[in-house]
PDB file of C-alpha atoms and ligand atoms in Angstrom:
ATOM      1  CA  MET A   8       8.557 -11.557 -13.358  1.00  0.00           C
ATOM      2  CA  VAL A   9      10.730  -8.151 -13.338  1.00  0.00           C
ATOM      3  CA  ALA A  10       8.144  -5.288 -12.288  1.00  0.00           C
ATOM      4  CA  GLY A  11       9.587  -1.839 -11.997  1.00  0.00           C
ATOM      5  CA  ASN A  12       8.084   1.071  -9.642  1.00  0.00           C
ATOM      6  CA  TRP A  13       8.809   4.642 -11.095  1.00  0.00           C
ATOM      7  CA  LYS A  14       6.906   6.207  -7.436  1.00  0.00           C
ATOM      8  CA  MET A  15       6.905   9.822  -7.872  1.00  0.00           C
ATOM      9  CA  ASN A  16       9.286  10.079 -10.113  1.00  0.00           C
ATOM     10  CA  LYS A  17       8.933  11.447 -14.114  1.00  0.00           C
ATOM     11  CA  THR A  18       6.726  14.100 -15.560  1.00  0.00           C
ATOM     12  CA  LEU A  19       4.318  12.633 -18.470  1.00  0.00           C
ATOM     13  CA  GLN A  20       7.002  13.065 -21.180  1.00  0.00           C
ATOM     14  CA  GLU A  21       9.715  11.704 -19.415  1.00  0.00           C
ATOM     15  CA  GLY A  22       7.784   8.933 -18.099  1.00  0.00           C
ATOM     16  CA  THR A  23       5.844   8.223 -22.122  1.00  0.00           C
ATOM     17  CA  ALA A  24       9.947   8.847 -23.346  1.00  0.00           C
ATOM     18  CA  LEU A  25      11.402   5.883 -21.128  1.00  0.00           C
ATOM     19  CA  ALA A  26       8.127   3.367 -22.181  1.00  0.00           C
ATOM     20  CA  ALA A  27       8.993   4.700 -25.544  1.00  0.00           C
ATOM     21  CA  GLU A  28      12.539   3.201 -24.283  1.00  0.00           C
ATOM     22  CA  LEU A  29      11.225  -0.374 -23.563  1.00  0.00           C
ATOM     23  CA  LYS A  30       8.683  -0.601 -25.589  1.00  0.00           C
ATOM     24  CA  ASN A  31      11.915  -0.886 -28.962  1.00  0.00           C
ATOM     25  CA  ASN A  32      14.354  -2.961 -26.734  1.00  0.00           C
ATOM     26  CA  VAL A  33      12.133  -5.215 -23.977  1.00  0.00           C
ATOM     27  CA  LYS A  34      11.564  -8.314 -26.918  1.00  0.00           C
ATOM     28  CA  ASN A  35      11.383 -12.047 -25.624  1.00  0.00           C
ATOM     29  CA  PRO A  36      11.679 -11.579 -21.916  1.00  0.00           C
ATOM     30  CA  THR A  37      11.821 -14.557 -20.468  1.00  0.00           C
ATOM     31  CA  CYS A  38       9.666 -13.429 -17.442  1.00  0.00           C
ATOM     32  CA  GLU A  39       6.916 -11.320 -16.885  1.00  0.00           C
ATOM     33  CA  VAL A  40       7.847  -7.537 -17.497  1.00  0.00           C
ATOM     34  CA  VAL A  41       5.745  -4.707 -15.353  1.00  0.00           C
ATOM     35  CA  ILE A  42       6.368  -1.313 -14.829  1.00  0.00           C
ATOM     36  CA  GLY A  43       4.284   0.506 -12.002  1.00  0.00           C
ATOM     37  CA  THR A  44       3.789   4.462 -13.189  1.00  0.00           C
ATOM     38  CA  PRO A  45       2.047   7.143 -11.878  1.00  0.00           C
ATOM     39  CA  PHE A  46      -2.181   7.263 -12.200  1.00  0.00           C
ATOM     40  CA  ILE A  47      -1.903  10.232 -14.814  1.00  0.00           C
ATOM     41  CA  HIS A  48       0.985   8.084 -16.941  1.00  0.00           C
ATOM     42  CA  LEU A  49      -1.235   4.719 -17.078  1.00  0.00           C
ATOM     43  CA  ALA A  50      -3.755   5.423 -20.021  1.00  0.00           C
ATOM     44  CA  THR A  51      -0.550   6.883 -22.296  1.00  0.00           C
ATOM     45  CA  VAL A  52       1.633   4.136 -21.441  1.00  0.00           C
ATOM     46  CA  ALA A  53      -0.676   1.227 -21.372  1.00  0.00           C
ATOM     47  CA  GLU A  54      -2.487   2.777 -24.722  1.00  0.00           C
ATOM     48  CA  MET A  55       1.865   2.797 -25.862  1.00  0.00           C
ATOM     49  CA  LEU A  56       2.487  -0.799 -24.927  1.00  0.00           C
ATOM     50  CA  LYS A  57      -0.438  -2.312 -25.759  1.00  0.00           C
ATOM     51  CA  GLY A  58       0.391  -5.745 -27.413  1.00  0.00           C
ATOM     52  CA  THR A  59       4.160  -5.643 -26.521  1.00  0.00           C
ATOM     53  CA  PRO A  60       5.307  -8.088 -23.307  1.00  0.00           C
ATOM     54  CA  VAL A  61       5.406  -5.226 -20.788  1.00  0.00           C
ATOM     55  CA  HIS A  62       2.550  -5.140 -18.582  1.00  0.00           C
ATOM     56  CA  VAL A  63       1.992  -1.370 -16.649  1.00  0.00           C
ATOM     57  CA  ALA A  64       0.601  -0.961 -13.164  1.00  0.00           C
ATOM     58  CA  ALA A  65      -1.248   1.305 -11.026  1.00  0.00           C
ATOM     59  CA  GLU A  66       1.335   2.410  -7.937  1.00  0.00           C
ATOM     60  CA  ASN A  67      -2.063   2.117  -5.831  1.00  0.00           C
ATOM     61  CA  CYS A  68      -5.869   2.434  -5.609  1.00  0.00           C
ATOM     62  CA  ALA A  69      -8.221   3.666  -3.687  1.00  0.00           C
ATOM     63  CA  ASP A  70     -10.087   1.704  -0.841  1.00  0.00           C
ATOM     64  CA  LYS A  71     -13.329   2.651  -1.988  1.00  0.00           C
ATOM     65  CA  GLU A  72     -15.412   1.718  -4.818  1.00  0.00           C
ATOM     66  CA  SER A  73     -16.036   5.304  -5.557  1.00  0.00           C
ATOM     67  CA  GLY A  74     -18.040   8.817  -4.802  1.00  0.00           C
ATOM     68  CA  ALA A  75     -16.934  11.960  -3.089  1.00  0.00           C
ATOM     69  CA  PHE A  76     -13.561  10.630  -2.365  1.00  0.00           C
ATOM     70  CA  THR A  77     -11.941  14.117  -3.662  1.00  0.00           C
ATOM     71  CA  GLY A  78      -8.386  13.141  -5.200  1.00  0.00           C
ATOM     72  CA  GLU A  79      -8.838   9.352  -5.253  1.00  0.00           C
ATOM     73  CA  VAL A  80      -8.401   6.536  -8.047  1.00  0.00           C
ATOM     74  CA  SER A  81     -10.446   3.999  -7.720  1.00  0.00           C
ATOM     75  CA  ALA A  82      -8.860  -0.137  -9.510  1.00  0.00           C
ATOM     76  CA  ALA A  83     -11.706   0.363 -11.793  1.00  0.00           C
ATOM     77  CA  MET A  84     -10.412   3.663 -13.282  1.00  0.00           C
ATOM     78  CA  VAL A  85      -6.792   2.253 -13.341  1.00  0.00           C
ATOM     79  CA  ARG A  86      -8.557  -0.878 -14.791  1.00  0.00           C
ATOM     80  CA  SER A  87     -10.409   1.220 -17.542  1.00  0.00           C
ATOM     81  CA  THR A  88      -7.170   3.099 -18.942  1.00  0.00           C
ATOM     82  CA  GLY A  89      -5.417  -0.762 -19.324  1.00  0.00           C
ATOM     83  CA  ALA A  90      -3.774  -1.242 -17.239  1.00  0.00           C
ATOM     84  CA  GLU A  91      -3.530  -4.981 -15.806  1.00  0.00           C
ATOM     85  CA  TYR A  92      -1.500  -4.952 -12.256  1.00  0.00           C
ATOM     86  CA  CYS A  93      -1.896  -2.510  -9.473  1.00  0.00           C
ATOM     87  CA  ILE A  94       0.837  -2.335  -6.391  1.00  0.00           C
ATOM     88  CA  ILE A  95      -0.855  -2.729  -2.991  1.00  0.00           C
ATOM     89  CA  GLY A  96       0.850  -1.558   0.460  1.00  0.00           C
ATOM     90  CA  HIS A  97       4.220  -0.214  -0.672  1.00  0.00           C
ATOM     91  CA  SER A  98       5.904   0.178   2.579  1.00  0.00           C
ATOM     92  CA  GLU A  99       5.783   4.164   1.649  1.00  0.00           C
ATOM     93  CA  ARG A 100       1.734   3.884   1.428  1.00  0.00           C
ATOM     94  CA  ARG A 101       2.123   2.262   5.062  1.00  0.00           C
ATOM     95  CA  GLN A 102       4.449   5.064   5.937  1.00  0.00           C
ATOM     96  CA  TYR A 103       3.656   7.797   4.995  1.00  0.00           C
ATOM     97  CA  TYR A 104      -0.391   7.015   4.238  1.00  0.00           C
ATOM     98  CA  HIS A 105      -1.180   5.555   6.862  1.00  0.00           C
ATOM     99  CA  GLU A 106      -2.710   2.322   5.683  1.00  0.00           C
ATOM    100  CA  THR A 107      -3.318  -0.526   7.519  1.00  0.00           C
ATOM    101  CA  ASN A 108      -3.626  -3.990   7.333  1.00  0.00           C
ATOM    102  CA  ASP A 109      -7.064  -3.744   7.022  1.00  0.00           C
ATOM    103  CA  ILE A 110      -7.565  -0.690   4.383  1.00  0.00           C
ATOM    104  CA  LEU A 111      -5.005  -2.895   2.220  1.00  0.00           C
ATOM    105  CA  ARG A 112      -6.890  -6.239   2.096  1.00  0.00           C
ATOM    106  CA  GLU A 113     -10.120  -3.764   1.083  1.00  0.00           C
ATOM    107  CA  LYS A 114      -7.793  -2.907  -1.867  1.00  0.00           C
ATOM    108  CA  VAL A 115      -7.086  -6.106  -2.505  1.00  0.00           C
ATOM    109  CA  ARG A 116     -10.528  -7.086  -2.729  1.00  0.00           C
ATOM    110  CA  LEU A 117     -11.679  -3.931  -4.808  1.00  0.00           C
ATOM    111  CA  ALA A 118      -8.758  -4.510  -7.508  1.00  0.00           C
ATOM    112  CA  LEU A 119      -9.382  -8.131  -7.891  1.00  0.00           C
ATOM    113  CA  ALA A 120     -13.022  -7.416  -8.107  1.00  0.00           C
ATOM    114  CA  ASN A 121     -11.783  -5.237 -10.922  1.00  0.00           C
ATOM    115  CA  GLY A 122      -9.659  -7.464 -12.665  1.00  0.00           C
ATOM    116  CA  LEU A 123      -6.706  -5.673 -11.584  1.00  0.00           C
ATOM    117  CA  LYS A 124      -3.567  -8.127 -10.438  1.00  0.00           C
ATOM    118  CA  PRO A 125      -2.590  -7.041  -7.106  1.00  0.00           C
ATOM    119  CA  ILE A 126       1.491  -6.961  -6.338  1.00  0.00           C
ATOM    120  CA  PHE A 127       1.115  -6.673  -2.580  1.00  0.00           C
ATOM    121  CA  CYS A 128       3.977  -5.660  -0.722  1.00  0.00           C
ATOM    122  CA  ILE A 129       5.133  -6.677   2.507  1.00  0.00           C
ATOM    123  CA  GLY A 130       8.090  -6.577   4.710  1.00  0.00           C
ATOM    124  CA  GLU A 131       9.971  -5.625   8.339  1.00  0.00           C
ATOM    125  CA  VAL A 132      11.346  -2.581   9.356  1.00  0.00           C
ATOM    126  CA  LYS A 133      14.874  -2.157  10.556  1.00  0.00           C
ATOM    127  CA  GLU A 134      13.760  -2.292  14.393  1.00  0.00           C
ATOM    128  CA  GLU A 135      11.766  -5.753  13.718  1.00  0.00           C
ATOM    129  CA  ARG A 136      14.717  -7.557  11.705  1.00  0.00           C
ATOM    130  CA  GLU A 137      17.090  -6.007  14.364  1.00  0.00           C
ATOM    131  CA  ALA A 138      14.604  -7.882  16.851  1.00  0.00           C
ATOM    132  CA  GLY A 139      13.931 -10.704  15.166  1.00  0.00           C
ATOM    133  CA  ARG A 140      10.325 -10.614  14.687  1.00  0.00           C
ATOM    134  CA  GLN A 141      10.699 -10.011  10.984  1.00  0.00           C
ATOM    135  CA  ASN A 142       8.930 -13.576  10.642  1.00  0.00           C
ATOM    136  CA  ASP A 143       5.930 -12.451  12.499  1.00  0.00           C
ATOM    137  CA  VAL A 144       5.268  -9.115  11.107  1.00  0.00           C
ATOM    138  CA  VAL A 145       5.414 -10.885   7.680  1.00  0.00           C
ATOM    139  CA  ARG A 146       3.329 -13.511   8.606  1.00  0.00           C
ATOM    140  CA  LYS A 147       0.817 -10.796  10.183  1.00  0.00           C
ATOM    141  CA  GLN A 148       0.304  -8.894   7.405  1.00  0.00           C
ATOM    142  CA  LEU A 149      -0.432 -11.782   4.811  1.00  0.00           C
ATOM    143  CA  GLU A 150      -3.047 -13.319   7.628  1.00  0.00           C
ATOM    144  CA  GLU A 151      -4.891  -9.918   7.805  1.00  0.00           C
ATOM    145  CA  SER A 152      -4.583  -8.758   4.499  1.00  0.00           C
ATOM    146  CA  VAL A 153      -4.335 -11.365   1.543  1.00  0.00           C
ATOM    147  CA  PHE A 154      -4.929 -14.846   3.097  1.00  0.00           C
ATOM    148  CA  CYS A 155      -8.773 -14.264   3.304  1.00  0.00           C
ATOM    149  CA  PHE A 156      -9.135 -14.773  -0.212  1.00  0.00           C
ATOM    150  CA  THR A 157     -10.294 -18.118  -1.927  1.00  0.00           C
ATOM    151  CA  ALA A 158      -7.341 -19.971  -3.553  1.00  0.00           C
ATOM    152  CA  GLU A 159      -8.401 -18.856  -7.188  1.00  0.00           C
ATOM    153  CA  GLU A 160      -8.726 -15.379  -5.884  1.00  0.00           C
ATOM    154  CA  PHE A 161      -5.007 -15.543  -4.492  1.00  0.00           C
ATOM    155  CA  ALA A 162      -3.459 -17.232  -7.690  1.00  0.00           C
ATOM    156  CA  GLN A 163      -4.342 -13.933  -9.141  1.00  0.00           C
ATOM    157  CA  ILE A 164      -1.767 -11.578  -6.493  1.00  0.00           C
ATOM    158  CA  THR A 165       1.785 -11.681  -6.674  1.00  0.00           C
ATOM    159  CA  LEU A 166       3.590 -11.151  -3.687  1.00  0.00           C
ATOM    160  CA  ALA A 167       6.865  -9.039  -3.275  1.00  0.00           C
ATOM    161  CA  TYR A 168       8.864  -9.296  -0.126  1.00  0.00           C
ATOM    162  CA  GLU A 169      10.613  -5.438   0.836  1.00  0.00           C
ATOM    163  CA  PRO A 170      12.368  -5.440   4.335  1.00  0.00           C
ATOM    164  CA  VAL A 171      11.936  -1.889   4.848  1.00  0.00           C
ATOM    165  CA  TRP A 172      16.011  -0.824   5.392  1.00  0.00           C
ATOM    166  CA  ALA A 173      16.414  -2.032   2.153  1.00  0.00           C
ATOM    167  CA  ILE A 174      14.106   0.149   0.330  1.00  0.00           C
ATOM    168  CA  GLY A 175      16.046   3.048  -1.146  1.00  0.00           C
ATOM    169  CA  THR A 176      18.803   3.138   1.542  1.00  0.00           C
ATOM    170  CA  GLY A 177      21.768   0.539  -0.670  1.00  0.00           C
ATOM    171  CA  LEU A 178      21.163  -1.827   1.653  1.00  0.00           C
ATOM    172  CA  THR A 179      20.595  -5.167  -0.310  1.00  0.00           C
ATOM    173  CA  ALA A 180      19.212  -8.483   2.207  1.00  0.00           C
ATOM    174  CA  THR A 181      21.971 -10.998   0.922  1.00  0.00           C
ATOM    175  CA  PRO A 182      21.069 -14.046  -0.797  1.00  0.00           C
ATOM    176  CA  ALA A 183      20.948 -15.949   2.103  1.00  0.00           C
ATOM    177  CA  GLN A 184      18.452 -13.607   3.713  1.00  0.00           C
ATOM    178  CA  ALA A 185      16.066 -13.380   0.379  1.00  0.00           C
ATOM    179  CA  GLN A 186      15.693 -16.805   0.380  1.00  0.00           C
ATOM    180  CA  GLU A 187      14.983 -17.072   3.667  1.00  0.00           C
ATOM    181  CA  MET A 188      11.999 -15.192   4.258  1.00  0.00           C
ATOM    182  CA  HIS A 189      10.835 -15.973   0.674  1.00  0.00           C
ATOM    183  CA  ALA A 190      11.110 -19.970   1.499  1.00  0.00           C
ATOM    184  CA  TYR A 191       9.012 -18.681   4.434  1.00  0.00           C
ATOM    185  CA  ILE A 192       6.254 -16.660   2.564  1.00  0.00           C
ATOM    186  CA  ARG A 193       6.230 -19.570   0.502  1.00  0.00           C
ATOM    187  CA  SER A 194       5.897 -22.121   3.303  1.00  0.00           C
ATOM    188  CA  LEU A 195       2.614 -20.127   4.728  1.00  0.00           C
ATOM    189  CA  VAL A 196       1.336 -19.847   1.590  1.00  0.00           C
ATOM    190  CA  ASN A 197       1.325 -23.526   1.801  1.00  0.00           C
ATOM    191  CA  ALA A 198      -0.616 -23.992   5.173  1.00  0.00           C
ATOM    192  CA  ASN A 199      -2.855 -21.883   4.072  1.00  0.00           C
ATOM    193  CA  TYR A 200      -3.703 -23.104   0.824  1.00  0.00           C
ATOM    194  CA  ASN A 201      -2.216 -26.021  -0.530  1.00  0.00           C
ATOM    195  CA  ALA A 202       1.911 -26.899  -1.985  1.00  0.00           C
ATOM    196  CA  ALA A 203       0.447 -26.516  -5.800  1.00  0.00           C
ATOM    197  CA  VAL A 204      -0.896 -22.845  -5.022  1.00  0.00           C
ATOM    198  CA  ALA A 205       2.474 -22.010  -2.992  1.00  0.00           C
ATOM    199  CA  ASP A 206       4.544 -23.555  -5.963  1.00  0.00           C
ATOM    200  CA  ASN A 207       2.793 -21.321  -8.289  1.00  0.00           C
ATOM    201  CA  THR A 208       2.881 -18.207  -6.248  1.00  0.00           C
ATOM    202  CA  THR A 209       5.398 -15.600  -7.818  1.00  0.00           C
ATOM    203  CA  ILE A 210       7.487 -13.950  -5.042  1.00  0.00           C
ATOM    204  CA  LEU A 211       9.020 -11.030  -5.307  1.00  0.00           C
ATOM    205  CA  TYR A 212      12.265  -9.061  -3.250  1.00  0.00           C
ATOM    206  CA  GLY A 213      12.553  -5.730  -3.332  1.00  0.00           C
ATOM    207  CA  GLY A 214      15.256  -3.369  -1.783  1.00  0.00           C
ATOM    208  CA  SER A 215      18.049  -1.870  -3.300  1.00  0.00           C
ATOM    209  CA  CYS A 216      18.016  -4.671  -6.536  1.00  0.00           C
ATOM    210  CA  ASN A 217      20.056  -3.675  -9.177  1.00  0.00           C
ATOM    211  CA  GLU A 218      21.662  -4.458 -12.358  1.00  0.00           C
ATOM    212  CA  LYS A 219      24.799  -5.500 -10.327  1.00  0.00           C
ATOM    213  CA  ASN A 220      23.005  -7.690  -7.127  1.00  0.00           C
ATOM    214  CA  ALA A 221      19.986  -8.882  -9.489  1.00  0.00           C
ATOM    215  CA  ALA A 222      21.393 -12.408 -10.845  1.00  0.00           C
ATOM    216  CA  GLU A 223      22.566 -13.296  -7.122  1.00  0.00           C
ATOM    217  CA  LEU A 224      19.249 -12.480  -5.916  1.00  0.00           C
ATOM    218  CA  PHE A 225      17.383 -14.483  -8.406  1.00  0.00           C
ATOM    219  CA  ALA A 226      19.539 -17.533  -8.385  1.00  0.00           C
ATOM    220  CA  ASN A 227      17.792 -18.263  -4.996  1.00  0.00           C
ATOM    221  CA  PRO A 228      15.350 -21.518  -5.708  1.00  0.00           C
ATOM    222  CA  ASP A 229      12.016 -19.094  -3.807  1.00  0.00           C
ATOM    223  CA  VAL A 230      13.467 -15.719  -5.401  1.00  0.00           C
ATOM    224  CA  ASP A 231      10.862 -15.108  -8.793  1.00  0.00           C
ATOM    225  CA  GLY A 232      12.280 -11.987  -9.821  1.00  0.00           C
ATOM    226  CA  GLY A 233      11.901  -8.338  -8.384  1.00  0.00           C
ATOM    227  CA  LEU A 234      10.390  -5.024  -7.541  1.00  0.00           C
ATOM    228  CA  ILE A 235      12.949  -2.691  -8.779  1.00  0.00           C
ATOM    229  CA  GLY A 236      12.205   1.354  -7.495  1.00  0.00           C
ATOM    230  CA  GLY A 237      15.468   3.621  -8.264  1.00  0.00           C
ATOM    231  CA  ALA A 238      17.307   1.024 -10.980  1.00  0.00           C
ATOM    232  CA  SER A 239      13.742   1.121 -12.802  1.00  0.00           C
ATOM    233  CA  LEU A 240      14.212   4.762 -13.901  1.00  0.00           C
ATOM    234  CA  VAL A 241      16.881   4.181 -16.067  1.00  0.00           C
ATOM    235  CA  ALA A 242      16.024   2.117 -19.000  1.00  0.00           C
ATOM    236  CA  ASP A 243      19.572   0.323 -19.362  1.00  0.00           C
ATOM    237  CA  LYS A 244      19.495  -0.738 -15.775  1.00  0.00           C
ATOM    238  CA  PHE A 245      15.811  -2.219 -15.782  1.00  0.00           C
ATOM    239  CA  MET A 246      16.826  -3.776 -18.839  1.00  0.00           C
ATOM    240  CA  ALA A 247      19.603  -5.536 -17.163  1.00  0.00           C
ATOM    241  CA  ILE A 248      17.553  -6.440 -14.361  1.00  0.00           C
ATOM    242  CA  ILE A 249      15.382  -8.413 -16.893  1.00  0.00           C
ATOM    243  CA  ASN A 250      17.840 -10.176 -18.455  1.00  0.00           C
ATOM    244  CA  ALA A 251      19.074 -11.480 -14.895  1.00  0.00           C
ATOM    245  CA  ARG A 252      16.036 -13.451 -14.329  1.00  0.00           C
TER     246      ARG A 252
HETATM  247  C1  LIG B 314      10.857  -0.321  -4.272  1.00  0.00           C
HETATM  248  O1  LIG B 314       9.944   0.803  -3.779  1.00  0.00           O
HETATM  249  O2  LIG B 314       9.642  -1.006  -4.124  1.00  0.00           O
HETATM  250  C2  LIG B 314      11.757  -0.206  -3.944  1.00  0.00           C
HETATM  251  C3  LIG B 314      12.393  -1.750  -3.986  1.00  0.00           C
HETATM  252  O3  LIG B 314      12.897   0.549  -4.392  1.00  0.00           O
HETATM  253  P1  LIG B 314      14.297   0.472  -5.013  1.00  0.00           P
HETATM  254  O4  LIG B 314      14.757  -0.804  -5.628  1.00  0.00           O
HETATM  255  O5  LIG B 314      15.114   2.084  -4.941  1.00  0.00           O
HETATM  256  O6  LIG B 314      15.108   0.116  -3.199  1.00  0.00           O
END
C-alpha cells in the first residue's frame, strides 16, 4: 500500500484538483493506493474517485460514537462520505492533541465498528531512539491500542511505523533501521496472534519517504509500502512513489 496524508493542507478546490490528477493518471497500480484528506474534502473526493484504484481515508475520527461533542467527526460520519480508511494515532495527533493509547484504542474500535479500515500509526520520538527504547515504545503502543482486537478485526488494520524524528524533517530512517523495526513489529503480531496474521499484516513506513528514497525502503522484505506526507501533495511525486512499490 502507498497512502498519502495531506494533513491540514489544500483548500477544497486545491484538493479536488489533486484528486482529479490522481484519477486521470493512477490506472493500474500494483499496490493499494489511498489518500488521506481533511474531513471537508472527503465526500467530494470519495465521489470523484468512486470506482477508481484510488481509495480515500480520513486523517482522524472521534473517540465517541455521537452526540454533544462540538467540532468532532464520528467514524460513522466518515464512513457515510464513502471513505474506506481512517488514519488513527498519527504522531501529530498524539503530540498536539494529547491522544493517548487508550483514546486511540477507542478510535480504532469505533472505526472498525463502522466499517472503516484503520491505518494505525506508531513510532518513537528522537530521545527514545537515542536511548535505545524504540522497541519498548512501539510494543506498548501496539499492546495498549490494537492487540486487544480479535484476529478478524486486526486483519482490517494496516500498521504504519513512523519514527517521529523522521516525519517532515528530511531525516529518513535508513532502510536497515526501517527493516529492523518492521521485522520486530511483525514478530509482535506473530506472538499476539499467529504467523498467518503476521504474514498478512501490511506494515507501512512513514517519515520523509519521497520519490528518491521510496524504492530503497520498499525493497526491504518487511516494508509493505509507505505513508507519505509532504510528497503526497504533488501528484507527480506521489505517483513516482506508487510506482516504486
Ligand atoms: C506523515 O505525516 O505521516 C509523514 C510521513 O510525513 P512526511 O512524509 O512529510 O515526513
